[in-house]
CSV table of C-alpha atoms in Angstrom, one decimal:
chain,number,residue,atom,x,y,z
J,890,ASP,CA,27.3,112.2,96.3
J,891,PRO,CA,27.4,115.9,97.1
J,892,ILE,CA,24.7,116.9,94.6
J,893,VAL,CA,22.2,114.2,95.9
J,894,GLY,CA,23.1,115.1,99.5
J,895,ARG,CA,22.3,118.8,98.9
J,896,ALA,CA,19.1,117.9,97.2
J,897,LEU,CA,18.0,115.6,100.0
J,898,THR,CA,18.9,118.3,102.6
J,899,ALA,CA,16.8,120.8,100.7
J,900,LEU,CA,13.8,118.5,100.4
J,901,HIS,CA,14.0,117.4,104.0
J,902,ALA,CA,14.4,121.0,105.2
J,903,ARG,CA,11.3,122.3,103.3
J,904,PRO,CA,9.0,119.4,102.4
J,905,ARG,CA,6.0,121.5,102.2
J,906,HIS,CA,7.6,123.8,99.6
J,907,ALA,CA,6.2,123.5,96.1
J,908,TRP,CA,9.4,122.2,94.6
J,909,THR,CA,10.0,121.7,90.9
J,910,LEU,CA,13.0,119.9,89.4
J,911,ASP,CA,14.2,123.3,88.0
J,912,GLU,CA,14.0,125.0,91.3
J,913,LEU,CA,15.7,122.2,93.2
J,914,ALA,CA,18.5,122.1,90.6
J,915,ARG,CA,19.0,125.9,91.0
J,916,GLU,CA,19.1,125.5,94.8
J,917,ILE,CA,21.9,122.8,94.6
J,918,PRO,CA,23.3,124.2,92.1
J,919,SER,CA,23.3,121.6,89.4
J,920,SER,CA,21.7,121.1,86.0
J,921,ARG,CA,18.4,119.4,85.9
J,922,THR,CA,19.8,116.5,84.0
J,923,VAL,CA,22.7,115.8,86.3
J,924,LEU,CA,20.5,116.1,89.4
J,925,ALA,CA,17.8,113.8,88.0
J,926,GLU,CA,20.4,111.2,86.8
J,927,ARG,CA,22.4,111.2,90.0
J,928,PHE,CA,19.4,111.2,92.3
J,929,ALA,CA,17.8,108.3,90.5
J,930,HIS,CA,21.1,106.4,90.5
J,931,PHE,CA,21.8,106.8,94.2
J,932,VAL,CA,18.2,107.0,95.6
J,933,GLY,CA,16.4,104.8,93.1
J,934,LEU,CA,13.6,107.4,92.6
J,935,ALA,CA,13.3,110.7,90.7
J,936,PRO,CA,13.5,113.7,93.0
J,937,MET,CA,9.8,114.6,92.9
J,938,GLN,CA,8.9,110.9,93.5
J,939,TYR,CA,11.1,110.9,96.5
J,940,LEU,CA,9.5,114.1,97.8
J,941,ALA,CA,6.0,112.6,97.4
J,942,ARG,CA,7.1,109.6,99.5
J,943,TRP,CA,8.9,111.7,102.1
J,944,ARG,CA,5.8,113.9,102.5
J,945,MET,CA,3.7,110.7,103.0
J,946,GLN,CA,6.1,109.5,105.7
J,947,LEU,CA,5.7,112.8,107.5
J,948,ALA,CA,2.0,112.7,107.0
J,949,ALA,CA,1.8,109.2,108.4
J,950,SER,CA,3.6,110.4,111.5
J,951,LEU,CA,1.3,113.4,111.9
J,952,LEU,CA,-1.8,111.2,111.4
J,953,LEU,CA,-0.6,108.8,114.1
J,954,ASP,CA,0.0,111.7,116.5
J,955,GLY,CA,-3.7,112.3,116.2
J,956,GLN,CA,-3.5,116.0,117.1
J,957,ALA,CA,-4.0,117.4,113.6
J,958,THR,CA,-7.0,117.0,111.3
J,959,VAL,CA,-6.4,115.5,107.8
J,960,ALA,CA,-6.7,119.0,106.3
J,961,GLU,CA,-4.1,120.3,108.7
J,962,VAL,CA,-1.8,117.4,107.9
J,963,ALA,CA,-2.3,118.1,104.2
J,964,HIS,CA,-1.2,121.7,104.6
J,965,ARG,CA,1.8,120.8,106.8
J,966,VAL,CA,3.2,118.5,104.2
J,967,GLY,CA,2.7,120.8,101.2
J,968,TYR,CA,-0.7,120.0,99.7
J,969,GLY,CA,-3.1,122.9,98.8
J,970,SER,CA,-6.2,120.9,99.6
J,971,GLU,CA,-7.3,118.0,101.7
J,972,ALA,CA,-8.7,116.3,98.5
J,973,ALA,CA,-5.4,116.5,96.7
J,974,PHE,CA,-3.6,115.2,99.7
J,975,SER,CA,-6.0,112.3,100.2
J,976,ARG,CA,-5.7,111.2,96.5
J,977,ALA,CA,-1.9,111.3,96.8
J,978,PHE,CA,-1.9,109.4,100.2
J,979,LYS,CA,-4.2,106.8,98.8
J,980,LYS,CA,-2.1,106.3,95.7
J,981,LEU,CA,1.1,105.9,97.6
J,982,VAL,CA,0.0,104.3,100.9
J,983,GLY,CA,-3.2,102.4,100.0
J,984,PRO,CA,-6.0,103.5,102.3
J,985,SER,CA,-7.3,107.0,102.7
J,986,PRO,CA,-5.6,109.1,105.4
J,987,LYS,CA,-8.7,108.7,107.7
J,988,ALA,CA,-8.8,104.9,107.2
J,989,TRP,CA,-5.1,104.6,107.7
J,990,ARG,CA,-5.3,106.6,111.0
J,991,GLU,CA,-8.3,104.5,112.2
J,992,GLY,CA,-6.5,101.3,111.2
J,993,ARG,CA,-3.4,102.2,113.1
J,994,GLU,CA,-5.4,103.3,116.1
J,995,ARG,CA,-7.1,99.8,116.1
J,996,VAL,CA,-3.7,98.1,115.9
J,997,ALA,CA,-2.3,100.2,118.7
J,998,ALA,CA,-5.4,99.5,120.9
J,999,ALA,CA,-5.1,95.8,120.2
J,1000,ALA,CA,-1.4,95.8,121.0
J,1001,GLU,CA,-2.2,97.6,124.3
J,1002,ARG,CA,-4.9,95.1,125.2
J,1003,ALA,CA,-2.4,92.2,124.4
J,1004,SER,CA,0.3,93.8,126.5
J,1005,VAL,CA,-2.1,94.2,129.5
J,1006,ALA,CA,-3.3,90.7,129.1
J,1007,GLN,CA,0.3,89.4,129.0
J,1008,GLY,CA,1.1,91.4,132.1
J,1009,GLU,CA,-1.9,89.8,133.9
J,1010,VAL,CA,-0.8,86.3,132.9
J,1011,GLU,CA,2.8,86.9,134.0
J,1012,SER,CA,1.7,88.3,137.4
J,1013,ALA,CA,-0.7,85.3,138.0
């Protein structure tokens, strides 16, 4: 669908922008109603719900990278404060950003240890 495609392109190009449904509809161009109905039909979510989830996917990637603080990640994905970002992340992902990062680091470390152990077994 061309309207949904243009909306997705805009959201992906500028995820940290403070989008509203009105502004996104003007950007497309489309009416708010048509945009909301088509987006929900083809994507299964309202445009702003999709944007929130897209931001969390980007944030998760940045958190895994480990180079940015939680506050920097919050800013990069469009949140004005670390607290607002942390609330949104926890609501959509489950754990807090810090806990999620630490949990992923533990999983990666365990996988690395298992890989090393497997290599030692195979070489024996």
